[in-house]
Amino acid sequence: MNAEDLKKRTKEFALGILKLVAALPDTVQGKTVGGQLVRSGTSVASNYRAACRGRSRAEFIAKLGIVEEEADESAFWLELIIEGELLKESDVQPLLDEANELTRIIAASRITASARLRLSKANKNQQSTIDNRK
């Protein structure tokens, strides 16, 4: 999956979250959970977009960490909606599955990007040592 596909997928996730929150009951519980879920669910897409525009590999990795946390937090609020019986499980489960899958995808991307950054730094340090010996 490339960056553009993931941008689209995270945006669709955010839109799905907005629709789901609109269906929550107009109660203290619904408003509280809904507010938290809107923040975390839309943050997945906005922070992934920001990560793609990162000025450095380190900034990209840091933003991916935020995306991973927000996707996992979204999964928590979705679980709470199901377990608190605020909506039917069948209405929530597809978004919960997507939140969990996005968390896994972003975690794997962050780990790969971090490994590449470490390798790049190691190669630069090794080259610097070779250059200093000349």
Short mmCIF file of N, CA and C in Angstrom, two decimals:
data_model
loop_
_atom_site.label_atom_id
_atom_site.label_comp_id
_atom_site.label_asym_id
_atom_site.label_seq_id
_atom_site.Cartn_x
_atom_site.Cartn_y
_atom_site.Cartn_z
N MET A 1 0.85 -1.17 0.00
CA MET A 1 0.00 0.00 0.00
C MET A 1 0.90 1.23 0.00
N ASN A 2 0.65 2.14 -0.94
CA ASN A 2 1.47 3.34 -1.00
C ASN A 2 0.85 4.47 -0.16
N ALA A 3 1.59 5.58 -0.07
CA ALA A 3 1.16 6.70 0.77
C ALA A 3 -0.18 7.28 0.34
N GLU A 4 -0.41 7.38 -0.95
CA GLU A 4 -1.68 7.94 -1.43
C GLU A 4 -2.86 7.05 -1.07
N ASP A 5 -2.66 5.74 -1.20
CA ASP A 5 -3.71 4.80 -0.80
C ASP A 5 -4.02 4.92 0.69
N LEU A 6 -2.97 5.06 1.48
CA LEU A 6 -3.17 5.16 2.93
C LEU A 6 -3.79 6.50 3.32
N LYS A 7 -3.45 7.56 2.59
CA LYS A 7 -4.11 8.85 2.83
C LYS A 7 -5.61 8.72 2.60
N LYS A 8 -5.96 8.07 1.50
CA LYS A 8 -7.38 7.89 1.17
C LYS A 8 -8.06 7.01 2.21
N ARG A 9 -7.40 5.95 2.59
CA ARG A 9 -7.98 5.02 3.56
C ARG A 9 -8.19 5.68 4.93
N THR A 10 -7.22 6.46 5.38
CA THR A 10 -7.38 7.13 6.68
C THR A 10 -8.47 8.21 6.62
N LYS A 11 -8.60 8.85 5.47
CA LYS A 11 -9.66 9.85 5.33
C LYS A 11 -11.03 9.17 5.35
N GLU A 12 -11.16 8.04 4.67
CA GLU A 12 -12.42 7.29 4.70
C GLU A 12 -12.74 6.82 6.12
N PHE A 13 -11.71 6.44 6.87
CA PHE A 13 -11.90 6.06 8.26
C PHE A 13 -12.45 7.25 9.05
N ALA A 14 -11.87 8.42 8.87
CA ALA A 14 -12.34 9.62 9.57
C ALA A 14 -13.80 9.93 9.22
N LEU A 15 -14.15 9.81 7.96
CA LEU A 15 -15.53 10.06 7.55
C LEU A 15 -16.48 9.04 8.17
N GLY A 16 -16.04 7.79 8.23
CA GLY A 16 -16.85 6.75 8.87
C GLY A 16 -17.06 7.04 10.35
N ILE A 17 -16.03 7.54 11.00
CA ILE A 17 -16.11 7.90 12.41
C ILE A 17 -17.15 9.02 12.60
N LEU A 18 -17.10 10.03 11.74
CA LEU A 18 -18.05 11.14 11.85
C LEU A 18 -19.49 10.64 11.72
N LYS A 19 -19.72 9.74 10.78
CA LYS A 19 -21.07 9.19 10.60
C LYS A 19 -21.51 8.37 11.80
N LEU A 20 -20.59 7.58 12.33
CA LEU A 20 -20.93 6.75 13.49
C LEU A 20 -21.24 7.62 14.70
N VAL A 21 -20.44 8.63 14.93
CA VAL A 21 -20.66 9.52 16.09
C VAL A 21 -22.00 10.23 15.98
N ALA A 22 -22.41 10.57 14.77
CA ALA A 22 -23.71 11.22 14.57
C ALA A 22 -24.86 10.32 15.01
N ALA A 23 -24.61 9.01 15.00
CA ALA A 23 -25.65 8.05 15.38
C ALA A 23 -25.67 7.75 16.87
N LEU A 24 -24.69 8.24 17.62
CA LEU A 24 -24.64 7.96 19.06
C LEU A 24 -25.82 8.63 19.76
N PRO A 25 -26.25 8.05 20.87
CA PRO A 25 -27.37 8.66 21.60
C PRO A 25 -27.00 10.03 22.17
N ASP A 26 -28.00 10.87 22.28
CA ASP A 26 -27.80 12.22 22.81
C ASP A 26 -27.86 12.17 24.34
N THR A 27 -26.86 11.48 24.91
CA THR A 27 -26.74 11.34 26.36
C THR A 27 -25.36 11.81 26.78
N VAL A 28 -25.13 11.91 28.08
CA VAL A 28 -23.80 12.28 28.56
C VAL A 28 -22.77 11.29 28.05
N GLN A 29 -23.11 10.00 28.12
CA GLN A 29 -22.19 8.98 27.66
C GLN A 29 -21.91 9.11 26.16
N GLY A 30 -22.95 9.24 25.39
CA GLY A 30 -22.79 9.36 23.94
C GLY A 30 -21.99 10.58 23.55
N LYS A 31 -22.27 11.70 24.19
CA LYS A 31 -21.53 12.94 23.88
C LYS A 31 -20.07 12.84 24.28
N THR A 32 -19.82 12.25 25.45
CA THR A 32 -18.45 12.14 25.94
C THR A 32 -17.62 11.23 25.05
N VAL A 33 -18.12 10.04 24.81
CA VAL A 33 -17.40 9.08 23.96
C VAL A 33 -17.30 9.61 22.53
N GLY A 34 -18.39 10.19 22.05
CA GLY A 34 -18.39 10.73 20.70
C GLY A 34 -17.36 11.82 20.49
N GLY A 35 -17.25 12.71 21.45
CA GLY A 35 -16.26 13.78 21.34
C GLY A 35 -14.84 13.24 21.30
N GLN A 36 -14.57 12.28 22.15
CA GLN A 36 -13.23 11.67 22.17
C GLN A 36 -12.95 10.93 20.86
N LEU A 37 -13.94 10.21 20.39
CA LEU A 37 -13.77 9.43 19.16
C LEU A 37 -13.59 10.32 17.94
N VAL A 38 -14.32 11.42 17.88
CA VAL A 38 -14.14 12.35 16.76
C VAL A 38 -12.71 12.88 16.75
N ARG A 39 -12.21 13.25 17.92
CA ARG A 39 -10.85 13.78 17.98
C ARG A 39 -9.80 12.74 17.54
N SER A 40 -9.89 11.55 18.10
CA SER A 40 -8.88 10.55 17.76
C SER A 40 -9.05 10.02 16.34
N GLY A 41 -10.29 9.78 15.93
CA GLY A 41 -10.53 9.21 14.61
C GLY A 41 -10.16 10.13 13.46
N THR A 42 -10.42 11.41 13.61
CA THR A 42 -10.04 12.35 12.56
C THR A 42 -8.55 12.66 12.62
N SER A 43 -7.97 12.54 13.79
CA SER A 43 -6.53 12.76 13.95
C SER A 43 -5.70 11.74 13.20
N VAL A 44 -6.22 10.54 13.04
CA VAL A 44 -5.52 9.50 12.28
C VAL A 44 -5.21 10.03 10.87
N ALA A 45 -6.23 10.55 10.22
CA ALA A 45 -6.05 11.03 8.84
C ALA A 45 -5.22 12.30 8.79
N SER A 46 -5.49 13.24 9.65
CA SER A 46 -4.77 14.52 9.58
C SER A 46 -3.29 14.35 9.92
N ASN A 47 -2.99 13.52 10.89
CA ASN A 47 -1.58 13.32 11.25
C ASN A 47 -0.85 12.44 10.24
N TYR A 48 -1.54 11.52 9.59
CA TYR A 48 -0.88 10.75 8.54
C TYR A 48 -0.53 11.68 7.38
N ARG A 49 -1.45 12.55 7.05
CA ARG A 49 -1.19 13.53 5.98
C ARG A 49 0.01 14.41 6.35
N ALA A 50 0.07 14.83 7.61
CA ALA A 50 1.20 15.64 8.07
C ALA A 50 2.50 14.83 8.03
N ALA A 51 2.43 13.56 8.37
CA ALA A 51 3.62 12.70 8.32
C ALA A 51 4.19 12.64 6.91
N CYS A 52 3.30 12.53 5.94
CA CYS A 52 3.74 12.45 4.55
C CYS A 52 4.43 13.73 4.08
N ARG A 53 4.15 14.82 4.76
CA ARG A 53 4.77 16.10 4.41
C ARG A 53 5.92 16.45 5.35
N GLY A 54 6.35 15.47 6.14
CA GLY A 54 7.42 15.69 7.09
C GLY A 54 8.68 16.22 6.43
N ARG A 55 9.39 17.07 7.15
CA ARG A 55 10.61 17.69 6.61
C ARG A 55 11.82 16.79 6.72
N SER A 56 11.72 15.73 7.49
CA SER A 56 12.84 14.81 7.65
C SER A 56 12.28 13.42 7.93
N ARG A 57 13.16 12.44 7.84
CA ARG A 57 12.75 11.07 8.14
C ARG A 57 12.38 10.95 9.62
N ALA A 58 13.12 11.66 10.48
CA ALA A 58 12.82 11.62 11.92
C ALA A 58 11.43 12.21 12.20
N GLU A 59 11.10 13.31 11.54
CA GLU A 59 9.78 13.91 11.73
C GLU A 59 8.68 12.97 11.22
N PHE A 60 8.93 12.33 10.09
CA PHE A 60 7.98 11.35 9.54
C PHE A 60 7.71 10.25 10.56
N ILE A 61 8.77 9.73 11.16
CA ILE A 61 8.65 8.64 12.13
C ILE A 61 7.88 9.11 13.37
N ALA A 62 8.19 10.32 13.83
CA ALA A 62 7.49 10.86 15.01
C ALA A 62 6.00 11.01 14.74
N LYS A 63 5.66 11.52 13.57
CA LYS A 63 4.24 11.69 13.21
C LYS A 63 3.55 10.33 13.08
N LEU A 64 4.26 9.35 12.54
CA LEU A 64 3.67 8.01 12.45
C LEU A 64 3.35 7.47 13.84
N GLY A 65 4.20 7.79 14.81
CA GLY A 65 3.93 7.38 16.18
C GLY A 65 2.63 7.96 16.70
N ILE A 66 2.37 9.22 16.35
CA ILE A 66 1.12 9.87 16.74
C ILE A 66 -0.06 9.20 16.05
N VAL A 67 0.08 8.91 14.77
CA VAL A 67 -0.99 8.24 14.02
C VAL A 67 -1.31 6.88 14.65
N GLU A 68 -0.28 6.15 14.99
CA GLU A 68 -0.46 4.83 15.61
C GLU A 68 -1.23 4.96 16.94
N GLU A 69 -0.83 5.92 17.76
CA GLU A 69 -1.51 6.14 19.04
C GLU A 69 -2.98 6.52 18.85
N GLU A 70 -3.25 7.38 17.88
CA GLU A 70 -4.62 7.84 17.64
C GLU A 70 -5.50 6.72 17.08
N ALA A 71 -4.93 5.90 16.22
CA ALA A 71 -5.70 4.76 15.68
C ALA A 71 -6.04 3.78 16.80
N ASP A 72 -5.06 3.53 17.68
CA ASP A 72 -5.30 2.63 18.81
C ASP A 72 -6.31 3.23 19.78
N GLU A 73 -6.22 4.53 20.01
CA GLU A 73 -7.20 5.19 20.89
C GLU A 73 -8.60 5.11 20.29
N SER A 74 -8.69 5.28 18.99
CA SER A 74 -9.99 5.15 18.31
C SER A 74 -10.57 3.76 18.54
N ALA A 75 -9.71 2.76 18.45
CA ALA A 75 -10.17 1.38 18.69
C ALA A 75 -10.72 1.26 20.11
N PHE A 76 -10.06 1.89 21.07
CA PHE A 76 -10.55 1.85 22.45
C PHE A 76 -11.96 2.43 22.55
N TRP A 77 -12.17 3.62 21.97
CA TRP A 77 -13.49 4.27 22.07
C TRP A 77 -14.55 3.44 21.35
N LEU A 78 -14.18 2.82 20.24
CA LEU A 78 -15.12 1.96 19.52
C LEU A 78 -15.48 0.73 20.36
N GLU A 79 -14.49 0.16 21.04
CA GLU A 79 -14.77 -0.96 21.94
C GLU A 79 -15.71 -0.53 23.06
N LEU A 80 -15.49 0.68 23.57
CA LEU A 80 -16.34 1.20 24.64
C LEU A 80 -17.78 1.37 24.17
N ILE A 81 -17.95 1.81 22.94
CA ILE A 81 -19.29 1.96 22.37
C ILE A 81 -19.99 0.61 22.31
N ILE A 82 -19.25 -0.42 21.89
CA ILE A 82 -19.83 -1.76 21.81
C ILE A 82 -20.14 -2.30 23.20
N GLU A 83 -19.14 -2.27 24.08
CA GLU A 83 -19.31 -2.85 25.41
C GLU A 83 -20.28 -2.06 26.28
N GLY A 84 -20.38 -0.76 26.03
CA GLY A 84 -21.35 0.07 26.75
C GLY A 84 -22.73 0.04 26.13
N GLU A 85 -22.86 -0.72 25.05
CA GLU A 85 -24.13 -0.89 24.33
C GLU A 85 -24.74 0.45 23.91
N LEU A 86 -23.86 1.36 23.44
CA LEU A 86 -24.35 2.65 22.96
C LEU A 86 -24.90 2.53 21.54
N LEU A 87 -24.33 1.59 20.77
CA LEU A 87 -24.81 1.28 19.41
C LEU A 87 -24.71 -0.23 19.22
N LYS A 88 -25.38 -0.73 18.19
CA LYS A 88 -25.31 -2.15 17.89
C LYS A 88 -23.90 -2.52 17.45
N GLU A 89 -23.43 -3.63 17.94
CA GLU A 89 -22.08 -4.10 17.60
C GLU A 89 -21.88 -4.18 16.09
N SER A 90 -22.89 -4.64 15.39
CA SER A 90 -22.77 -4.80 13.92
C SER A 90 -22.55 -3.47 13.21
N ASP A 91 -22.99 -2.37 13.83
CA ASP A 91 -22.77 -1.05 13.24
C ASP A 91 -21.38 -0.51 13.52
N VAL A 92 -20.76 -0.99 14.58
CA VAL A 92 -19.47 -0.46 15.04
C VAL A 92 -18.30 -1.34 14.60
N GLN A 93 -18.51 -2.64 14.53
CA GLN A 93 -17.43 -3.60 14.29
C GLN A 93 -16.59 -3.31 13.04
N PRO A 94 -17.18 -2.92 11.91
CA PRO A 94 -16.33 -2.64 10.74
C PRO A 94 -15.32 -1.51 11.00
N LEU A 95 -15.73 -0.48 11.71
CA LEU A 95 -14.80 0.60 12.03
C LEU A 95 -13.77 0.16 13.06
N LEU A 96 -14.17 -0.67 13.99
CA LEU A 96 -13.21 -1.21 14.96
C LEU A 96 -12.17 -2.07 14.25
N ASP A 97 -12.61 -2.89 13.32
CA ASP A 97 -11.67 -3.71 12.54
C ASP A 97 -10.70 -2.82 11.78
N GLU A 98 -11.21 -1.76 11.17
CA GLU A 98 -10.36 -0.83 10.42
C GLU A 98 -9.38 -0.11 11.34
N ALA A 99 -9.83 0.31 12.51
CA ALA A 99 -8.94 0.98 13.47
C ALA A 99 -7.80 0.05 13.85
N ASN A 100 -8.12 -1.20 14.12
CA ASN A 100 -7.08 -2.18 14.48
C ASN A 100 -6.13 -2.45 13.32
N GLU A 101 -6.68 -2.53 12.13
CA GLU A 101 -5.82 -2.77 10.96
C GLU A 101 -4.93 -1.57 10.68
N LEU A 102 -5.48 -0.37 10.77
CA LEU A 102 -4.66 0.83 10.57
C LEU A 102 -3.56 0.91 11.63
N THR A 103 -3.87 0.55 12.86
CA THR A 103 -2.85 0.54 13.91
C THR A 103 -1.71 -0.39 13.53
N ARG A 104 -2.03 -1.59 13.05
CA ARG A 104 -1.00 -2.54 12.66
C ARG A 104 -0.17 -2.05 11.47
N ILE A 105 -0.85 -1.48 10.47
CA ILE A 105 -0.15 -0.98 9.28
C ILE A 105 0.81 0.14 9.65
N ILE A 106 0.32 1.09 10.44
CA ILE A 106 1.15 2.24 10.81
C ILE A 106 2.30 1.80 11.71
N ALA A 107 2.04 0.88 12.63
CA ALA A 107 3.12 0.37 13.50
C ALA A 107 4.22 -0.27 12.66
N ALA A 108 3.82 -1.08 11.69
CA ALA A 108 4.81 -1.73 10.83
C ALA A 108 5.58 -0.70 10.01
N SER A 109 4.90 0.32 9.52
CA SER A 109 5.56 1.38 8.75
C SER A 109 6.55 2.15 9.62
N ARG A 110 6.14 2.45 10.85
CA ARG A 110 7.02 3.18 11.78
C ARG A 110 8.26 2.36 12.09
N ILE A 111 8.08 1.07 12.34
CA ILE A 111 9.22 0.20 12.65
C ILE A 111 10.18 0.13 11.46
N THR A 112 9.64 -0.03 10.26
CA THR A 112 10.47 -0.08 9.06
C THR A 112 11.22 1.23 8.85
N ALA A 113 10.51 2.35 8.98
CA ALA A 113 11.14 3.66 8.78
C ALA A 113 12.23 3.91 9.83
N SER A 114 11.98 3.48 11.06
CA SER A 114 12.97 3.65 12.13
C SER A 114 14.22 2.82 11.85
N ALA A 115 14.03 1.60 11.38
CA ALA A 115 15.16 0.73 11.04
C ALA A 115 15.98 1.33 9.91
N ARG A 116 15.30 1.87 8.92
CA ARG A 116 16.01 2.49 7.79
C ARG A 116 16.78 3.72 8.24
N LEU A 117 16.21 4.49 9.16
CA LEU A 117 16.90 5.68 9.66
C LEU A 117 18.16 5.26 10.43
N ARG A 118 18.05 4.24 11.28
CA ARG A 118 19.21 3.75 12.03
C ARG A 118 20.29 3.25 11.07
N LEU A 119 19.89 2.51 10.05
CA LEU A 119 20.83 2.00 9.07
C LEU A 119 21.52 3.13 8.33
N SER A 120 20.74 4.13 7.94
CA SER A 120 21.29 5.28 7.24
C SER A 120 22.32 6.01 8.11
N LYS A 121 22.00 6.19 9.38
CA LYS A 121 22.92 6.86 10.30
C LYS A 121 24.18 6.02 10.49
N ALA A 122 24.02 4.71 10.60
CA ALA A 122 25.17 3.83 10.77
C ALA A 122 26.08 3.89 9.55
N ASN A 123 25.47 3.91 8.36
CA ASN A 123 26.26 4.00 7.13
C ASN A 123 27.01 5.32 7.04
N LYS A 124 26.36 6.41 7.45
CA LYS A 124 27.02 7.72 7.43
C LYS A 124 28.18 7.75 8.42
N ASN A 125 27.96 7.17 9.61
CA ASN A 125 29.03 7.13 10.60
C ASN A 125 30.20 6.29 10.12
N GLN A 126 29.89 5.16 9.48
CA GLN A 126 30.94 4.30 8.96
C GLN A 126 31.72 5.02 7.86
N GLN A 127 31.01 5.71 6.98
CA GLN A 127 31.66 6.44 5.90
C GLN A 127 32.52 7.56 6.46
N SER A 128 32.03 8.23 7.50
CA SER A 128 32.79 9.31 8.13
C SER A 128 34.09 8.77 8.73
N THR A 129 34.02 7.61 9.35
CA THR A 129 35.21 6.98 9.93
C THR A 129 36.21 6.63 8.84
N ILE A 130 35.74 6.10 7.71
CA ILE A 130 36.60 5.76 6.59
C ILE A 130 37.23 7.03 6.03
N ASP A 131 36.46 8.10 5.87
CA ASP A 131 36.98 9.35 5.34
C ASP A 131 38.03 9.94 6.26
N ASN A 132 37.85 9.81 7.56
CA ASN A 132 38.83 10.37 8.52
C ASN A 132 40.15 9.61 8.53
N ARG A 133 40.13 8.37 8.08
CA ARG A 133 41.35 7.55 8.04
C ARG A 133 42.24 7.91 6.86
N LYS A 134 41.64 8.55 5.87
CA LYS A 134 42.41 8.85 4.64
C LYS A 134 43.40 9.94 4.85
#
